[in-house]
Amino acid sequence: MSSPWESVRGSATAARAAALGGEPGGVVSPATLIERVTAQQGIMLQSIPAWHPMLYGAQALYDPDYRTIWYDAALHGGRLHFVLAHEFAHYFLAHGAVISGERDYDAAAAEEPTRAGIQTVEGYSPFDLVERGANVWAREFLLPPEVIAPWFRDRTWGGVRVPTVAALAARLAVPEAMVRHQLSRALLLPPLITADVPAVPADVVPPDASQHAAAIAPGPVLVEAGPGTGKTRTLVARVAYLLDSGAQPESLLVLTYSNRAAGELRERIARARPDAAPRIWAGTIHAFALELLRKYGAGKIAALQPGFGIVDSVEARMRFEEAVVGLDLRHYANLADPTRAFPDFLRAISRAKDERADPATYAQFVAAMPAGVERERADEVARAYAAYQAMLRDANGCDYGDLLMYAVALLEDAAVCGAVRGQYQHLLVDEYQDVNRATRDLLRLLAGDGAGLWAVGDPRQAIYGFRGASYGTMDAFRGEYPGATVVSLRVNYRSRPQVVTAFAGFAATMALPAPPAWVSSREDDPGTVVWRAHDDTDSEAEAMAREMIRLRDAGVPFREQAVLCRTHAVLGRVGAALAARDMPVLYLGDLFERPEIRDLLALVSLVTDADGRGLVRVGRLPAYDVPPDDLARVLRAAWRDKMPFPAALALGATEAGISAAGRAGVARIAADLSAAMAGDAGPALLLARYVFDRDAYLPALVAERGGAGMQRRLALYQFLEFVHGYGQRTGGVSGADACAAMLRYVRSIEIAGEDRQYGQLPAWADSIEAVRLLTVHAAKGLEFAAVFVPHLRTGVFPSSRSYDSCPPPPGLIPAPIFAREPRPSTAKKQSATQPTAAPERDETAADAEAQRAQRLEEERCLFFVALSRAREYLAVSCGGMQERQRRNPSEFFVHFDLQTAEGAHP
């Protein structure tokens, strides 16, 4: 698994080495680097006034026709050097002439966009990726991490004392933000390992017979692609076939769900057809919906005005608090926490939008319910939904669910639909099993009679029921598009035969049509499948750690091993158990709940919270080590004198009874905080100064060895990236108010339960040598040499959770397309877990039973996904005892005991 940024950094490293005569790590000024690369490449640098037409409104522009970089004559110093390096990136990365706006030159931008707001949808657009790549290239060319790292050890540069990042940036003539970012990489990230690149990329391997048949079939086409059967290769082959058949690149529309998958599709298409790729629209369904709304939505979607924005779920919740004040909630009221029900409200609203139910439609379903408490509760949700949409309308914004709902409404306009269909005659859809009603309606309007529709998916990997997807969607394709050609891919190129046998055997227990007879193409080695029962979770973790080391010693790197669990709660326990055994693992969990991040949040709160609530935590940091009694004296004195923090830190020097150690510690806190706050700094600058300019926090963290230390440094890196991204989204507002707003935003993230997504490591982390810990949902689309699936206990996997505090009104969500029992061959084995049909049922009971059956089948899909991520080695296990409570093995673990399969069983 290689990062898409490796080639960008490799290009920058090569260019720097050439400029330095073969040594990329040499120390040289940016001005000298720019001068040498200009001479070597034969490119002219020409300053012109900002208004000059050759700039097209940009600050600089590489012109391939004149082999010249034109740049604004007003640029100077560090900004000039970074802008010129950014334009050289466009030259070396073969981007051509790119018109970059001022915000595109971001010296500290993360490789991947922040997980909030509109960046989640459009942050992976082709243009944005080009600019991010140029920023990464410019940083690596001007100041690689290995060059900057020695400064932190002795605070000198060229034999001269340089005490702060700002002073170092001024001495180097580069942006201060770039120095901070490269220091973060140098000090907080482990060495990144360059992944081996296959001799023949997967997209240029000729398709097999079933892939070829799928690529050339007349539409509408449905391709059933089991795990590892080469669905992306087949999709790229379909693109090539259409182009060879005379289709114009602009007529192809390629849609998928995740930004990562969209990036891989674009890369694979670009390698296969480099000339046509830039003119093919390939991206996420939400990004395409956003483009439709921007292009055609003005005047047609009443809720959106020109310049509308996307409100992410955290921002929505913060606005929602004000919108529901006057709703007179009774059943969802909570005096201790009036906002407690808001995350549940937002999930219910999102689910309604999946079914294209606006507030009025939702209210109609509620009105049809029988009178009683359930209807009253549903009515409160309906009123909250109406208030929420009114809030979005007033803010001229929409959320992610609105993107699809409004795009469908837009395409129901015949003129708009005709224009879009006229542009895109060929529609290729990836991961079709993940579509929900809103997406399915969107695709149906785009596809028309389906002649240009080509869809690929796997019903056994339908794991997004909470978003309205169903494992029966692919079966419904045949009814929606009569005469559709259905092709099954049969060769698995990922897994060894025993692994294929394991997940194929489990697929036979599912309430879906029998899977095709998948065969492995890797028959030179059978692979290994093991299943083990342990006395308790501690012995389970011990066995996993031993096996991981054995596999590493046998040639399977830690980065090619993964632990997949049903929930984050289980992952947290497994991660802690492995870290306690000094195993290098990649799992940050709830980022803002990690101790090292709470330390920094407490520090920021000393700037913003007058009551000094963060002092107790900050004061106990090892660098300060203020005795608890002394901290209490400072706090009491501040409350007595009504002195706000951070000014109240001065009381540490005057208040009677404080020990000498306490006075010294409080004085050091005051000095460190004062230096970090200088000039009314915002949260990003404040934290960067505290971490990199002062020695109270980072030196000890850098010196910590082992897997736990690596985890803490990674968490700090992610947090600093988050704070920088937050500052970019809010326009770089500074001062205590900006720090307070950032803390409120973090608290809202935690309350909304979305903090785990900020602990998810980006694609560049693929090259870190550590075992991956992932939920099964997060692992979809990935693969590993060795996969461990632990904690297969009753109630854990499959999950027994089914309570919904805001259930949808009856009829809003249709019964699943498949609601069948497992086939007779396995029903006896699993009878204890299957719902029992009552002789007579009303529609509500039948609907509830169908929903329960669907949830259980989705759990089976999740387990199928977990099993099929493995290439060579698969281990499933169960630890029977946890915290003095014994739980039986789950039906999934029992399946391995009951089925006949080769493998090791202790």
Short mmCIF file of N, CA and C in Angstrom, two decimals, residues 76-187:
data_model
loop_
_atom_site.label_atom_id
_atom_site.label_comp_id
_atom_site.label_asym_id
_atom_site.label_seq_id
_atom_site.Cartn_x
_atom_site.Cartn_y
_atom_site.Cartn_z
N HIS A 76 8.41 38.96 -2.09
CA HIS A 76 9.79 39.03 -1.64
C HIS A 76 9.99 38.02 -0.50
N GLY A 77 11.25 37.76 -0.17
CA GLY A 77 11.61 36.94 0.97
C GLY A 77 11.06 35.53 0.91
N GLY A 78 10.63 35.05 2.08
CA GLY A 78 10.16 33.67 2.18
C GLY A 78 8.96 33.37 1.31
N ARG A 79 8.04 34.33 1.21
CA ARG A 79 6.87 34.11 0.36
C ARG A 79 7.29 33.92 -1.10
N LEU A 80 8.23 34.72 -1.58
CA LEU A 80 8.68 34.61 -2.95
C LEU A 80 9.32 33.24 -3.19
N HIS A 81 10.18 32.81 -2.29
CA HIS A 81 10.84 31.52 -2.49
C HIS A 81 9.84 30.38 -2.53
N PHE A 82 8.85 30.42 -1.65
CA PHE A 82 7.88 29.33 -1.64
C PHE A 82 7.03 29.35 -2.91
N VAL A 83 6.60 30.52 -3.34
CA VAL A 83 5.77 30.63 -4.55
C VAL A 83 6.54 30.13 -5.77
N LEU A 84 7.81 30.50 -5.88
CA LEU A 84 8.61 30.03 -7.02
C LEU A 84 8.80 28.52 -6.97
N ALA A 85 9.06 27.97 -5.77
CA ALA A 85 9.19 26.52 -5.65
C ALA A 85 7.88 25.83 -6.01
N HIS A 86 6.76 26.42 -5.64
CA HIS A 86 5.44 25.88 -5.98
C HIS A 86 5.28 25.82 -7.51
N GLU A 87 5.73 26.85 -8.21
CA GLU A 87 5.61 26.86 -9.66
C GLU A 87 6.60 25.87 -10.30
N PHE A 88 7.77 25.70 -9.71
CA PHE A 88 8.67 24.67 -10.20
C PHE A 88 8.05 23.28 -10.03
N ALA A 89 7.25 23.12 -9.00
CA ALA A 89 6.56 21.84 -8.82
C ALA A 89 5.65 21.56 -10.00
N HIS A 90 4.91 22.57 -10.46
CA HIS A 90 4.04 22.37 -11.62
C HIS A 90 4.86 21.94 -12.84
N TYR A 91 6.09 22.46 -12.94
CA TYR A 91 6.95 22.07 -14.05
C TYR A 91 7.42 20.62 -13.89
N PHE A 92 7.97 20.28 -12.73
CA PHE A 92 8.53 18.94 -12.53
C PHE A 92 7.45 17.86 -12.49
N LEU A 93 6.27 18.20 -12.02
CA LEU A 93 5.19 17.22 -11.94
C LEU A 93 4.32 17.21 -13.19
N ALA A 94 4.74 17.97 -14.21
CA ALA A 94 4.06 17.98 -15.52
C ALA A 94 2.60 18.40 -15.41
N HIS A 95 2.35 19.41 -14.57
CA HIS A 95 0.98 19.93 -14.44
C HIS A 95 0.63 20.91 -15.56
N GLY A 96 1.64 21.44 -16.22
CA GLY A 96 1.37 22.47 -17.22
C GLY A 96 1.15 23.82 -16.56
N ALA A 97 0.47 24.72 -17.25
CA ALA A 97 0.19 26.05 -16.71
C ALA A 97 -1.00 25.97 -15.77
N VAL A 98 -0.79 26.28 -14.50
CA VAL A 98 -1.84 26.22 -13.49
C VAL A 98 -2.02 27.61 -12.90
N ILE A 99 -3.23 28.13 -12.96
CA ILE A 99 -3.51 29.46 -12.42
C ILE A 99 -3.88 29.30 -10.94
N SER A 100 -2.95 29.63 -10.07
CA SER A 100 -3.12 29.41 -8.64
C SER A 100 -3.55 30.70 -7.95
N GLY A 101 -4.57 30.60 -7.10
CA GLY A 101 -4.98 31.73 -6.29
C GLY A 101 -4.09 31.89 -5.07
N GLU A 102 -4.23 32.99 -4.37
CA GLU A 102 -3.37 33.26 -3.22
C GLU A 102 -3.48 32.17 -2.17
N ARG A 103 -4.70 31.64 -1.95
CA ARG A 103 -4.90 30.61 -0.92
C ARG A 103 -4.33 29.25 -1.34
N ASP A 104 -4.05 29.09 -2.63
CA ASP A 104 -3.50 27.81 -3.09
C ASP A 104 -2.04 27.63 -2.69
N TYR A 105 -1.36 28.74 -2.41
CA TYR A 105 0.03 28.65 -1.95
C TYR A 105 0.01 28.52 -0.42
N ASP A 106 -0.18 27.32 0.05
CA ASP A 106 -0.29 27.08 1.49
C ASP A 106 0.93 26.27 1.94
N ALA A 107 1.84 26.95 2.62
CA ALA A 107 3.11 26.32 2.99
C ALA A 107 2.95 25.25 4.06
N ALA A 108 1.80 25.18 4.73
CA ALA A 108 1.62 24.20 5.80
C ALA A 108 0.40 23.31 5.58
N ALA A 109 -0.13 23.31 4.37
CA ALA A 109 -1.33 22.52 4.11
C ALA A 109 -1.03 21.04 4.22
N ALA A 110 -1.92 20.30 4.85
CA ALA A 110 -1.77 18.86 4.94
C ALA A 110 -1.96 18.24 3.56
N GLU A 111 -1.38 17.04 3.39
CA GLU A 111 -1.54 16.36 2.12
C GLU A 111 -3.00 16.09 1.81
N GLU A 112 -3.77 15.80 2.85
CA GLU A 112 -5.18 15.52 2.65
C GLU A 112 -5.99 16.59 3.37
N PRO A 113 -7.12 17.01 2.80
CA PRO A 113 -7.88 18.12 3.36
C PRO A 113 -8.51 17.78 4.70
N THR A 114 -8.87 18.83 5.43
CA THR A 114 -9.51 18.65 6.71
C THR A 114 -10.83 17.92 6.56
N ARG A 115 -11.22 17.16 7.58
CA ARG A 115 -12.45 16.36 7.52
C ARG A 115 -13.64 17.20 7.98
N ALA A 116 -13.87 18.32 7.36
CA ALA A 116 -14.98 19.17 7.78
C ALA A 116 -15.45 20.02 6.61
N GLY A 117 -16.76 20.32 6.62
CA GLY A 117 -17.32 21.25 5.67
C GLY A 117 -17.11 20.86 4.23
N ILE A 118 -16.99 21.85 3.39
CA ILE A 118 -16.95 21.63 1.96
C ILE A 118 -15.67 20.91 1.54
N GLN A 119 -14.61 20.99 2.35
CA GLN A 119 -13.36 20.32 2.00
C GLN A 119 -13.55 18.81 1.92
N THR A 120 -14.50 18.27 2.71
CA THR A 120 -14.74 16.84 2.67
C THR A 120 -15.24 16.41 1.30
N VAL A 121 -15.95 17.30 0.61
CA VAL A 121 -16.53 16.97 -0.69
C VAL A 121 -15.60 17.35 -1.83
N GLU A 122 -15.07 18.58 -1.78
CA GLU A 122 -14.30 19.05 -2.94
C GLU A 122 -12.80 19.08 -2.71
N GLY A 123 -12.35 18.69 -1.50
CA GLY A 123 -10.93 18.74 -1.20
C GLY A 123 -10.10 17.78 -2.02
N TYR A 124 -10.74 16.83 -2.68
CA TYR A 124 -10.03 15.87 -3.51
C TYR A 124 -10.30 16.11 -5.00
N SER A 125 -10.75 17.31 -5.34
CA SER A 125 -10.97 17.61 -6.75
C SER A 125 -9.64 17.60 -7.47
N PRO A 126 -9.63 17.32 -8.77
CA PRO A 126 -8.36 17.28 -9.50
C PRO A 126 -7.53 18.55 -9.33
N PHE A 127 -8.16 19.72 -9.37
CA PHE A 127 -7.41 20.97 -9.22
C PHE A 127 -6.81 21.08 -7.82
N ASP A 128 -7.61 20.73 -6.81
CA ASP A 128 -7.11 20.84 -5.44
C ASP A 128 -5.95 19.89 -5.21
N LEU A 129 -6.02 18.69 -5.77
CA LEU A 129 -4.93 17.73 -5.62
C LEU A 129 -3.65 18.23 -6.29
N VAL A 130 -3.80 18.90 -7.43
CA VAL A 130 -2.63 19.47 -8.11
C VAL A 130 -1.96 20.51 -7.22
N GLU A 131 -2.75 21.40 -6.61
CA GLU A 131 -2.18 22.44 -5.77
C GLU A 131 -1.57 21.87 -4.49
N ARG A 132 -2.21 20.88 -3.92
CA ARG A 132 -1.64 20.25 -2.72
C ARG A 132 -0.32 19.56 -3.05
N GLY A 133 -0.30 18.90 -4.20
CA GLY A 133 0.94 18.26 -4.62
C GLY A 133 2.06 19.27 -4.80
N ALA A 134 1.74 20.43 -5.36
CA ALA A 134 2.76 21.47 -5.55
C ALA A 134 3.25 22.01 -4.21
N ASN A 135 2.35 22.13 -3.23
CA ASN A 135 2.76 22.58 -1.90
C ASN A 135 3.70 21.58 -1.24
N VAL A 136 3.35 20.30 -1.33
CA VAL A 136 4.21 19.26 -0.75
C VAL A 136 5.58 19.26 -1.43
N TRP A 137 5.59 19.36 -2.75
CA TRP A 137 6.85 19.37 -3.50
C TRP A 137 7.70 20.56 -3.07
N ALA A 138 7.09 21.74 -2.96
CA ALA A 138 7.86 22.94 -2.61
C ALA A 138 8.49 22.80 -1.23
N ARG A 139 7.76 22.25 -0.26
CA ARG A 139 8.31 22.07 1.08
C ARG A 139 9.50 21.11 1.07
N GLU A 140 9.32 19.98 0.38
CA GLU A 140 10.39 18.98 0.36
C GLU A 140 11.61 19.48 -0.40
N PHE A 141 11.41 20.30 -1.39
CA PHE A 141 12.52 20.83 -2.16
C PHE A 141 13.30 21.87 -1.36
N LEU A 142 12.59 22.79 -0.70
CA LEU A 142 13.25 23.88 0.00
C LEU A 142 13.83 23.46 1.35
N LEU A 143 13.11 22.58 2.09
CA LEU A 143 13.54 22.28 3.45
C LEU A 143 13.06 20.89 3.86
N PRO A 144 13.76 19.83 3.46
CA PRO A 144 13.34 18.49 3.85
C PRO A 144 13.37 18.32 5.37
N PRO A 145 12.55 17.43 5.92
CA PRO A 145 12.53 17.24 7.38
C PRO A 145 13.89 16.90 7.97
N GLU A 146 14.67 16.08 7.27
CA GLU A 146 15.96 15.67 7.84
C GLU A 146 16.94 16.83 7.93
N VAL A 147 16.73 17.88 7.15
CA VAL A 147 17.60 19.05 7.21
C VAL A 147 17.25 19.92 8.41
N ILE A 148 15.97 20.03 8.72
CA ILE A 148 15.53 20.91 9.80
C ILE A 148 15.65 20.25 11.16
N ALA A 149 15.63 18.92 11.24
CA ALA A 149 15.60 18.22 12.53
C ALA A 149 16.75 18.60 13.47
N PRO A 150 18.01 18.71 12.99
CA PRO A 150 19.10 19.01 13.93
C PRO A 150 18.93 20.33 14.67
N TRP A 151 18.24 21.29 14.08
CA TRP A 151 18.06 22.58 14.77
C TRP A 151 17.39 22.41 16.12
N PHE A 152 16.42 21.49 16.21
CA PHE A 152 15.66 21.34 17.44
C PHE A 152 16.54 20.86 18.60
N ARG A 153 17.60 20.15 18.28
CA ARG A 153 18.43 19.59 19.34
C ARG A 153 19.27 20.66 20.04
N ASP A 154 19.79 21.64 19.28
CA ASP A 154 20.68 22.61 19.92
C ASP A 154 20.31 24.06 19.63
N ARG A 155 19.23 24.27 18.88
CA ARG A 155 18.73 25.62 18.59
C ARG A 155 19.81 26.49 17.94
N THR A 156 20.62 25.87 17.09
CA THR A 156 21.61 26.64 16.34
C THR A 156 21.48 26.32 14.86
N TRP A 157 21.90 27.28 14.04
CA TRP A 157 21.92 27.09 12.60
C TRP A 157 23.17 27.76 12.06
N GLY A 158 24.01 26.95 11.44
CA GLY A 158 25.27 27.49 10.94
C GLY A 158 26.15 28.04 12.04
N GLY A 159 26.07 27.42 13.24
CA GLY A 159 26.89 27.86 14.36
C GLY A 159 26.37 29.07 15.10
N VAL A 160 25.19 29.57 14.71
CA VAL A 160 24.61 30.76 15.33
C VAL A 160 23.38 30.35 16.13
N ARG A 161 23.21 30.87 17.32
CA ARG A 161 22.05 30.60 18.16
C ARG A 161 20.80 31.18 17.50
N VAL A 162 19.81 30.32 17.25
CA VAL A 162 18.53 30.73 16.65
C VAL A 162 17.43 30.14 17.54
N PRO A 163 16.86 30.90 18.46
CA PRO A 163 16.04 30.31 19.53
C PRO A 163 14.63 29.91 19.14
N THR A 164 14.04 30.50 18.10
CA THR A 164 12.63 30.23 17.80
C THR A 164 12.44 29.87 16.34
N VAL A 165 11.27 29.28 16.07
CA VAL A 165 10.93 28.95 14.68
C VAL A 165 10.86 30.21 13.84
N ALA A 166 10.28 31.27 14.39
CA ALA A 166 10.16 32.52 13.63
C ALA A 166 11.54 33.05 13.24
N ALA A 167 12.50 32.98 14.19
CA ALA A 167 13.86 33.45 13.88
C ALA A 167 14.52 32.56 12.84
N LEU A 168 14.26 31.26 12.93
CA LEU A 168 14.85 30.34 11.94
C LEU A 168 14.26 30.59 10.56
N ALA A 169 12.94 30.81 10.49
CA ALA A 169 12.31 31.07 9.20
C ALA A 169 12.86 32.35 8.58
N ALA A 170 13.07 33.36 9.41
CA ALA A 170 13.63 34.62 8.90
C ALA A 170 15.06 34.41 8.39
N ARG A 171 15.84 33.60 9.12
CA ARG A 171 17.23 33.36 8.70
C ARG A 171 17.26 32.57 7.39
N LEU A 172 16.32 31.61 7.22
CA LEU A 172 16.29 30.80 6.00
C LEU A 172 15.58 31.49 4.84
N ALA A 173 14.80 32.52 5.16
CA ALA A 173 13.97 33.20 4.15
C ALA A 173 12.95 32.24 3.54
N VAL A 174 12.21 31.58 4.42
CA VAL A 174 11.09 30.73 4.02
C VAL A 174 9.92 31.03 4.96
N PRO A 175 8.68 30.65 4.59
CA PRO A 175 7.54 30.93 5.46
C PRO A 175 7.66 30.21 6.80
N GLU A 176 7.29 30.89 7.87
CA GLU A 176 7.34 30.30 9.20
C GLU A 176 6.45 29.07 9.28
N ALA A 177 5.27 29.13 8.64
CA ALA A 177 4.35 27.98 8.68
C ALA A 177 4.98 26.75 8.06
N MET A 178 5.82 26.93 7.03
CA MET A 178 6.48 25.80 6.39
C MET A 178 7.51 25.17 7.33
N VAL A 179 8.25 25.99 8.06
CA VAL A 179 9.22 25.47 9.01
C VAL A 179 8.52 24.66 10.08
N ARG A 180 7.40 25.18 10.59
CA ARG A 180 6.65 24.46 11.62
C ARG A 180 6.17 23.11 11.09
N HIS A 181 5.66 23.09 9.86
CA HIS A 181 5.15 21.84 9.29
C HIS A 181 6.27 20.82 9.11
N GLN A 182 7.40 21.25 8.58
CA GLN A 182 8.50 20.31 8.36
C GLN A 182 9.11 19.84 9.68
N LEU A 183 9.10 20.71 10.69
CA LEU A 183 9.54 20.26 12.01
C LEU A 183 8.61 19.18 12.55
N SER A 184 7.31 19.36 12.34
CA SER A 184 6.34 18.35 12.77
C SER A 184 6.66 17.01 12.13
N ARG A 185 6.91 17.03 10.85
CA ARG A 185 7.22 15.78 10.15
C ARG A 185 8.51 15.17 10.68
N ALA A 186 9.52 16.02 10.89
CA ALA A 186 10.82 15.52 11.31
C ALA A 186 10.79 14.93 12.71
N LEU A 187 10.04 15.54 13.62
CA LEU A 187 10.11 15.17 15.02
C LEU A 187 9.00 14.23 15.46
#
